[in-house]
JSON list of C-alpha atoms and ligand atoms in Angstrom, two decimals:
[
{"chain": "A", "resi": 294, "resn": "MET", "atom": "CA", "xyz": [112.60, 138.17, 96.95]},
{"chain": "A", "resi": 295, "resn": "PRO", "atom": "CA", "xyz": [113.27, 134.43, 97.15]},
{"chain": "A", "resi": 296, "resn": "VAL", "atom": "CA", "xyz": [110.44, 131.95, 97.55]},
{"chain": "A", "resi": 297, "resn": "ASP", "atom": "CA", "xyz": [109.31, 131.41, 101.15]},
{"chain": "A", "resi": 298, "resn": "PHE", "atom": "CA", "xyz": [109.16, 127.71, 102.08]},
{"chain": "A", "resi": 299, "resn": "ASN", "atom": "CA", "xyz": [108.60, 128.39, 105.80]},
{"chain": "A", "resi": 300, "resn": "GLY", "atom": "CA", "xyz": [105.88, 126.34, 107.40]},
{"chain": "A", "resi": 301, "resn": "THR", "atom": "CA", "xyz": [104.54, 122.96, 108.38]},
{"chain": "A", "resi": 302, "resn": "TRP", "atom": "CA", "xyz": [103.62, 120.72, 105.51]},
{"chain": "A", "resi": 303, "resn": "ASN", "atom": "CA", "xyz": [101.74, 117.41, 105.36]},
{"chain": "A", "resi": 304, "resn": "LEU", "atom": "CA", "xyz": [102.27, 114.80, 102.66]},
{"chain": "A", "resi": 305, "resn": "VAL", "atom": "CA", "xyz": [99.23, 114.33, 100.43]},
{"chain": "A", "resi": 306, "resn": "SER", "atom": "CA", "xyz": [100.67, 112.31, 97.53]},
{"chain": "A", "resi": 307, "resn": "ASN", "atom": "CA", "xyz": [103.74, 110.18, 96.99]},
{"chain": "A", "resi": 308, "resn": "ASP", "atom": "CA", "xyz": [104.27, 108.89, 93.45]},
{"chain": "A", "resi": 309, "resn": "ASN", "atom": "CA", "xyz": [106.87, 106.14, 92.90]},
{"chain": "A", "resi": 310, "resn": "PHE", "atom": "CA", "xyz": [108.30, 106.27, 96.42]},
{"chain": "A", "resi": 311, "resn": "GLU", "atom": "CA", "xyz": [108.69, 102.49, 96.03]},
{"chain": "A", "resi": 312, "resn": "GLY", "atom": "CA", "xyz": [110.93, 102.84, 92.94]},
{"chain": "A", "resi": 313, "resn": "TYR", "atom": "CA", "xyz": [113.02, 105.49, 94.69]},
{"chain": "A", "resi": 314, "resn": "MET", "atom": "CA", "xyz": [113.48, 103.28, 97.76]},
{"chain": "A", "resi": 315, "resn": "VAL", "atom": "CA", "xyz": [114.43, 100.25, 95.61]},
{"chain": "A", "resi": 316, "resn": "ALA", "atom": "CA", "xyz": [117.05, 102.42, 93.85]},
{"chain": "A", "resi": 317, "resn": "LEU", "atom": "CA", "xyz": [118.43, 103.33, 97.29]},
{"chain": "A", "resi": 318, "resn": "GLY", "atom": "CA", "xyz": [118.61, 99.65, 98.25]},
{"chain": "A", "resi": 319, "resn": "ILE", "atom": "CA", "xyz": [116.05, 99.87, 101.06]},
{"chain": "A", "resi": 320, "resn": "ASP", "atom": "CA", "xyz": [115.03, 96.36, 102.13]},
{"chain": "A", "resi": 321, "resn": "PHE", "atom": "CA", "xyz": [111.52, 94.97, 101.57]},
{"chain": "A", "resi": 322, "resn": "ALA", "atom": "CA", "xyz": [110.36, 95.07, 105.20]},
{"chain": "A", "resi": 323, "resn": "THR", "atom": "CA", "xyz": [111.46, 98.69, 105.65]},
{"chain": "A", "resi": 324, "resn": "ARG", "atom": "CA", "xyz": [109.83, 99.70, 102.34]},
{"chain": "A", "resi": 325, "resn": "LYS", "atom": "CA", "xyz": [106.53, 98.15, 103.45]},
{"chain": "A", "resi": 326, "resn": "ILE", "atom": "CA", "xyz": [106.51, 100.34, 106.55]},
{"chain": "A", "resi": 327, "resn": "ALA", "atom": "CA", "xyz": [107.89, 103.45, 104.84]},
{"chain": "A", "resi": 328, "resn": "LYS", "atom": "CA", "xyz": [105.31, 103.56, 102.08]},
{"chain": "A", "resi": 329, "resn": "MET", "atom": "CA", "xyz": [102.45, 103.69, 104.62]},
{"chain": "A", "resi": 330, "resn": "LEU", "atom": "CA", "xyz": [103.89, 106.83, 106.23]},
{"chain": "A", "resi": 331, "resn": "LYS", "atom": "CA", "xyz": [102.45, 110.31, 105.85]},
{"chain": "A", "resi": 332, "resn": "PRO", "atom": "CA", "xyz": [105.49, 112.40, 106.77]},
{"chain": "A", "resi": 333, "resn": "GLN", "atom": "CA", "xyz": [105.29, 116.01, 107.85]},
{"chain": "A", "resi": 334, "resn": "LYS", "atom": "CA", "xyz": [107.91, 118.59, 106.92]},
{"chain": "A", "resi": 335, "resn": "VAL", "atom": "CA", "xyz": [108.72, 121.58, 109.07]},
{"chain": "A", "resi": 336, "resn": "ILE", "atom": "CA", "xyz": [110.78, 124.05, 107.07]},
{"chain": "A", "resi": 337, "resn": "LYS", "atom": "CA", "xyz": [112.57, 127.00, 108.63]},
{"chain": "A", "resi": 338, "resn": "GLN", "atom": "CA", "xyz": [114.11, 129.35, 106.11]},
{"chain": "A", "resi": 339, "resn": "ASP", "atom": "CA", "xyz": [116.16, 132.37, 107.12]},
{"chain": "A", "resi": 340, "resn": "GLY", "atom": "CA", "xyz": [117.76, 134.06, 104.15]},
{"chain": "A", "resi": 341, "resn": "ASP", "atom": "CA", "xyz": [119.90, 131.37, 102.54]},
{"chain": "A", "resi": 342, "resn": "SER", "atom": "CA", "xyz": [119.88, 129.13, 105.66]},
{"chain": "A", "resi": 343, "resn": "PHE", "atom": "CA", "xyz": [117.47, 126.21, 105.78]},
{"chain": "A", "resi": 344, "resn": "HIS", "atom": "CA", "xyz": [116.39, 123.75, 108.42]},
{"chain": "A", "resi": 345, "resn": "ILE", "atom": "CA", "xyz": [114.16, 120.96, 107.12]},
{"chain": "A", "resi": 346, "resn": "HIS", "atom": "CA", "xyz": [112.76, 118.50, 109.64]},
{"chain": "A", "resi": 347, "resn": "THR", "atom": "CA", "xyz": [110.92, 115.54, 108.12]},
{"chain": "A", "resi": 348, "resn": "THR", "atom": "CA", "xyz": [109.00, 113.62, 110.78]},
{"chain": "A", "resi": 349, "resn": "SER", "atom": "CA", "xyz": [106.99, 110.44, 110.75]},
{"chain": "A", "resi": 350, "resn": "THR", "atom": "CA", "xyz": [105.82, 107.79, 113.19]},
{"chain": "A", "resi": 351, "resn": "PHE", "atom": "CA", "xyz": [108.74, 105.57, 112.07]},
{"chain": "A", "resi": 352, "resn": "ARG", "atom": "CA", "xyz": [111.82, 107.77, 111.48]},
{"chain": "A", "resi": 353, "resn": "ASP", "atom": "CA", "xyz": [112.76, 111.44, 111.53]},
{"chain": "A", "resi": 354, "resn": "TYR", "atom": "CA", "xyz": [115.30, 113.21, 109.40]},
{"chain": "A", "resi": 355, "resn": "VAL", "atom": "CA", "xyz": [116.88, 116.62, 109.95]},
{"chain": "A", "resi": 356, "resn": "LEU", "atom": "CA", "xyz": [118.70, 118.52, 107.25]},
{"chain": "A", "resi": 357, "resn": "GLN", "atom": "CA", "xyz": [120.42, 121.86, 107.72]},
{"chain": "A", "resi": 358, "resn": "PHE", "atom": "CA", "xyz": [122.22, 123.69, 104.95]},
{"chain": "A", "resi": 359, "resn": "LYS", "atom": "CA", "xyz": [123.14, 127.03, 103.43]},
{"chain": "A", "resi": 360, "resn": "ILE", "atom": "CA", "xyz": [122.63, 127.75, 99.77]},
{"chain": "A", "resi": 361, "resn": "GLY", "atom": "CA", "xyz": [125.87, 127.30, 97.78]},
{"chain": "A", "resi": 362, "resn": "GLN", "atom": "CA", "xyz": [127.80, 125.63, 100.61]},
{"chain": "A", "resi": 363, "resn": "GLU", "atom": "CA", "xyz": [128.60, 121.96, 100.07]},
{"chain": "A", "resi": 364, "resn": "PHE", "atom": "CA", "xyz": [128.22, 119.77, 103.15]},
{"chain": "A", "resi": 365, "resn": "GLU", "atom": "CA", "xyz": [128.56, 116.15, 104.24]},
{"chain": "A", "resi": 366, "resn": "GLU", "atom": "CA", "xyz": [125.20, 114.43, 104.49]},
{"chain": "A", "resi": 367, "resn": "ASP", "atom": "CA", "xyz": [124.92, 111.14, 106.39]},
{"chain": "A", "resi": 368, "resn": "ASN", "atom": "CA", "xyz": [121.35, 110.12, 105.44]},
{"chain": "A", "resi": 369, "resn": "LYS", "atom": "CA", "xyz": [121.09, 108.54, 108.88]},
{"chain": "A", "resi": 370, "resn": "GLY", "atom": "CA", "xyz": [117.97, 106.43, 109.26]},
{"chain": "A", "resi": 371, "resn": "LEU", "atom": "CA", "xyz": [117.36, 106.61, 105.51]},
{"chain": "A", "resi": 372, "resn": "ASP", "atom": "CA", "xyz": [119.87, 104.57, 103.43]},
{"chain": "A", "resi": 373, "resn": "ASN", "atom": "CA", "xyz": [122.73, 105.58, 105.77]},
{"chain": "A", "resi": 374, "resn": "ARG", "atom": "CA", "xyz": [125.06, 106.33, 102.82]},
{"chain": "A", "resi": 375, "resn": "LYS", "atom": "CA", "xyz": [127.21, 109.39, 103.13]},
{"chain": "A", "resi": 376, "resn": "CYS", "atom": "CA", "xyz": [127.29, 111.87, 100.30]},
{"chain": "A", "resi": 377, "resn": "LYS", "atom": "CA", "xyz": [128.37, 115.43, 99.53]},
{"chain": "A", "resi": 378, "resn": "SER", "atom": "CA", "xyz": [125.37, 117.65, 99.11]},
{"chain": "A", "resi": 379, "resn": "LEU", "atom": "CA", "xyz": [125.00, 121.06, 97.54]},
{"chain": "A", "resi": 380, "resn": "VAL", "atom": "CA", "xyz": [121.79, 123.07, 97.38]},
{"chain": "A", "resi": 381, "resn": "THR", "atom": "CA", "xyz": [121.37, 125.97, 94.97]},
{"chain": "A", "resi": 382, "resn": "TRP", "atom": "CA", "xyz": [118.56, 128.14, 93.62]},
{"chain": "A", "resi": 383, "resn": "GLU", "atom": "CA", "xyz": [117.51, 127.42, 90.07]},
{"chain": "A", "resi": 384, "resn": "ASN", "atom": "CA", "xyz": [115.06, 130.24, 89.48]},
{"chain": "A", "resi": 385, "resn": "ASP", "atom": "CA", "xyz": [112.47, 129.64, 92.22]},
{"chain": "A", "resi": 386, "resn": "LYS", "atom": "CA", "xyz": [113.39, 125.99, 92.75]},
{"chain": "A", "resi": 387, "resn": "LEU", "atom": "CA", "xyz": [115.62, 124.66, 95.49]},
{"chain": "A", "resi": 388, "resn": "VAL", "atom": "CA", "xyz": [117.87, 122.06, 93.86]},
{"chain": "A", "resi": 389, "resn": "CYS", "atom": "CA", "xyz": [120.07, 119.60, 95.79]},
{"chain": "A", "resi": 390, "resn": "VAL", "atom": "CA", "xyz": [122.75, 117.46, 94.18]},
{"chain": "A", "resi": 391, "resn": "GLN", "atom": "CA", "xyz": [123.87, 114.54, 96.38]},
{"chain": "A", "resi": 392, "resn": "THR", "atom": "CA", "xyz": [127.21, 113.32, 95.11]},
{"chain": "A", "resi": 393, "resn": "GLY", "atom": "CA", "xyz": [128.28, 109.86, 96.26]},
{"chain": "A", "resi": 394, "resn": "GLU", "atom": "CA", "xyz": [127.96, 106.17, 95.53]},
{"chain": "A", "resi": 395, "resn": "LYS", "atom": "CA", "xyz": [124.52, 106.52, 93.92]},
{"chain": "A", "resi": 396, "resn": "LYS", "atom": "CA", "xyz": [124.37, 108.11, 90.47]},
{"chain": "A", "resi": 397, "resn": "ASN", "atom": "CA", "xyz": [121.97, 110.95, 89.70]},
{"chain": "A", "resi": 398, "resn": "ARG", "atom": "CA", "xyz": [120.99, 111.42, 93.32]},
{"chain": "A", "resi": 399, "resn": "GLY", "atom": "CA", "xyz": [119.30, 114.59, 94.49]},
{"chain": "A", "resi": 400, "resn": "TRP", "atom": "CA", "xyz": [116.06, 116.44, 95.07]},
{"chain": "A", "resi": 401, "resn": "THR", "atom": "CA", "xyz": [114.18, 119.57, 94.07]},
{"chain": "A", "resi": 402, "resn": "HIS", "atom": "CA", "xyz": [111.68, 121.59, 96.11]},
{"chain": "A", "resi": 403, "resn": "TRP", "atom": "CA", "xyz": [109.31, 124.17, 94.69]},
{"chain": "A", "resi": 404, "resn": "LEU", "atom": "CA", "xyz": [105.96, 125.82, 95.43]},
{"chain": "A", "resi": 405, "resn": "GLU", "atom": "CA", "xyz": [102.99, 125.51, 93.12]},
{"chain": "A", "resi": 406, "resn": "GLY", "atom": "CA", "xyz": [99.91, 127.41, 94.21]},
{"chain": "A", "resi": 407, "resn": "ASP", "atom": "CA", "xyz": [99.48, 126.54, 97.90]},
{"chain": "A", "resi": 408, "resn": "ASP", "atom": "CA", "xyz": [101.35, 123.25, 97.55]},
{"chain": "A", "resi": 409, "resn": "LEU", "atom": "CA", "xyz": [104.92, 122.26, 98.32]},
{"chain": "A", "resi": 410, "resn": "HIS", "atom": "CA", "xyz": [106.42, 119.88, 95.80]},
{"chain": "A", "resi": 411, "resn": "LEU", "atom": "CA", "xyz": [109.41, 117.58, 96.27]},
{"chain": "A", "resi": 412, "resn": "GLU", "atom": "CA", "xyz": [111.01, 115.49, 93.56]},
{"chain": "A", "resi": 413, "resn": "LEU", "atom": "CA", "xyz": [113.42, 112.84, 94.86]},
{"chain": "A", "resi": 414, "resn": "ARG", "atom": "CA", "xyz": [115.85, 111.33, 92.36]},
{"chain": "A", "resi": 415, "resn": "CYS", "atom": "CA", "xyz": [118.14, 108.29, 92.49]},
{"chain": "A", "resi": 416, "resn": "GLU", "atom": "CA", "xyz": [119.63, 106.51, 89.49]},
{"chain": "A", "resi": 417, "resn": "ASN", "atom": "CA", "xyz": [116.75, 106.17, 86.99]},
{"chain": "A", "resi": 418, "resn": "GLN", "atom": "CA", "xyz": [113.95, 106.62, 89.55]},
{"chain": "A", "resi": 419, "resn": "VAL", "atom": "CA", "xyz": [111.95, 109.74, 90.32]},
{"chain": "A", "resi": 420, "resn": "CYS", "atom": "CA", "xyz": [109.59, 110.03, 93.28]},
{"chain": "A", "resi": 421, "resn": "ARG", "atom": "CA", "xyz": [107.14, 112.94, 93.30]},
{"chain": "A", "resi": 422, "resn": "GLN", "atom": "CA", "xyz": [105.72, 114.15, 96.58]},
{"chain": "A", "resi": 423, "resn": "VAL", "atom": "CA", "xyz": [103.15, 116.87, 97.20]},
{"chain": "A", "resi": 424, "resn": "PHE", "atom": "CA", "xyz": [102.56, 118.53, 100.59]},
{"chain": "A", "resi": 425, "resn": "LYS", "atom": "CA", "xyz": [99.82, 120.84, 101.83]},
{"chain": "A", "resi": 426, "resn": "ARG", "atom": "CA", "xyz": [100.04, 123.34, 104.66]},
{"chain": "A", "resi": 427, "resn": "ALA", "atom": "CA", "xyz": [99.10, 121.85, 108.01]},
{"chain": "B", "resi": 1075, "resn": "LIG", "atom": "O1", "xyz": [113.99, 115.39, 102.11]},
{"chain": "B", "resi": 1075, "resn": "LIG", "atom": "O2", "xyz": [115.58, 113.98, 101.61]},
{"chain": "B", "resi": 1075, "resn": "LIG", "atom": "O3", "xyz": [112.98, 117.94, 102.05]},
{"chain": "B", "resi": 1075, "resn": "LIG", "atom": "O4", "xyz": [116.14, 116.00, 103.73]},
{"chain": "B", "resi": 1075, "resn": "LIG", "atom": "C1", "xyz": [113.24, 110.04, 102.01]},
{"chain": "B", "resi": 1075, "resn": "LIG", "atom": "C2", "xyz": [113.15, 108.59, 102.46]},
{"chain": "B", "resi": 1075, "resn": "LIG", "atom": "C3", "xyz": [111.48, 106.51, 105.81]},
{"chain": "B", "resi": 1075, "resn": "LIG", "atom": "C4", "xyz": [112.64, 105.65, 106.30]},
{"chain": "B", "resi": 1075, "resn": "LIG", "atom": "C5", "xyz": [112.72, 110.95, 103.07]},
{"chain": "B", "resi": 1075, "resn": "LIG", "atom": "C6", "xyz": [111.38, 107.78, 106.66]},
{"chain": "B", "resi": 1075, "resn": "LIG", "atom": "C7", "xyz": [114.05, 107.74, 101.59]},
{"chain": "B", "resi": 1075, "resn": "LIG", "atom": "C8", "xyz": [112.77, 104.34, 105.58]},
{"chain": "B", "resi": 1075, "resn": "LIG", "atom": "C9", "xyz": [113.57, 112.19, 103.20]},
{"chain": "B", "resi": 1075, "resn": "LIG", "atom": "C10", "xyz": [110.62, 108.89, 105.98]},
{"chain": "B", "resi": 1075, "resn": "LIG", "atom": "C11", "xyz": [113.84, 106.26, 101.86]},
{"chain": "B", "resi": 1075, "resn": "LIG", "atom": "C12", "xyz": [113.12, 104.45, 104.09]},
{"chain": "B", "resi": 1075, "resn": "LIG", "atom": "C13", "xyz": [110.53, 110.12, 106.83]},
{"chain": "B", "resi": 1075, "resn": "LIG", "atom": "C14", "xyz": [113.44, 113.04, 101.96]},
{"chain": "B", "resi": 1075, "resn": "LIG", "atom": "C15", "xyz": [114.82, 105.73, 102.84]},
{"chain": "B", "resi": 1075, "resn": "LIG", "atom": "C16", "xyz": [114.50, 104.94, 103.85]},
{"chain": "B", "resi": 1075, "resn": "LIG", "atom": "C17", "xyz": [111.84, 110.68, 107.32]},
{"chain": "B", "resi": 1075, "resn": "LIG", "atom": "C18", "xyz": [114.45, 114.15, 101.89]},
{"chain": "B", "resi": 1075, "resn": "LIG", "atom": "C19", "xyz": [114.84, 116.48, 101.85]},
{"chain": "B", "resi": 1075, "resn": "LIG", "atom": "C20", "xyz": [114.03, 117.55, 101.23]},
{"chain": "B", "resi": 1075, "resn": "LIG", "atom": "C21", "xyz": [115.37, 116.96, 103.18]}
]
């Protein structure tokens, strides 16, 4: 049985989001707004199909994918760079590699106790986010 990420999750901590945004080239004014946000994630998981909706008072982002199927990601409203993304299971972790202009770009989701974890990577920066069930 794979891990079940289904649910509505609220951000409770956000370590080095600033460094991650700088690595993505997000401008100062946008970073100032973005780091105040407490995004919510709504995850719908059906077998190997995922729908992740990240919402905030400033921007929303929707990501849909199937495990093992590479897709074009536009990162619209984020850094707006296109990349090729591939999500796979690594044991109980959901690992995404985002191949494009930025080196070492990707993210990993996993569950730890009742918490949802997300590690966001770009170049030499790692942002660590923790979410709790709404
Ligand atoms: O999640 O990729 O769950 O896509 C990363 C923001 C901030 C906009 C958020 C909006 C990167 C301004 C998405 C925040 C910074 C700053 C709420 C994380 C870029 C621009 C949308 C992500 C994955 C895994 C699913």
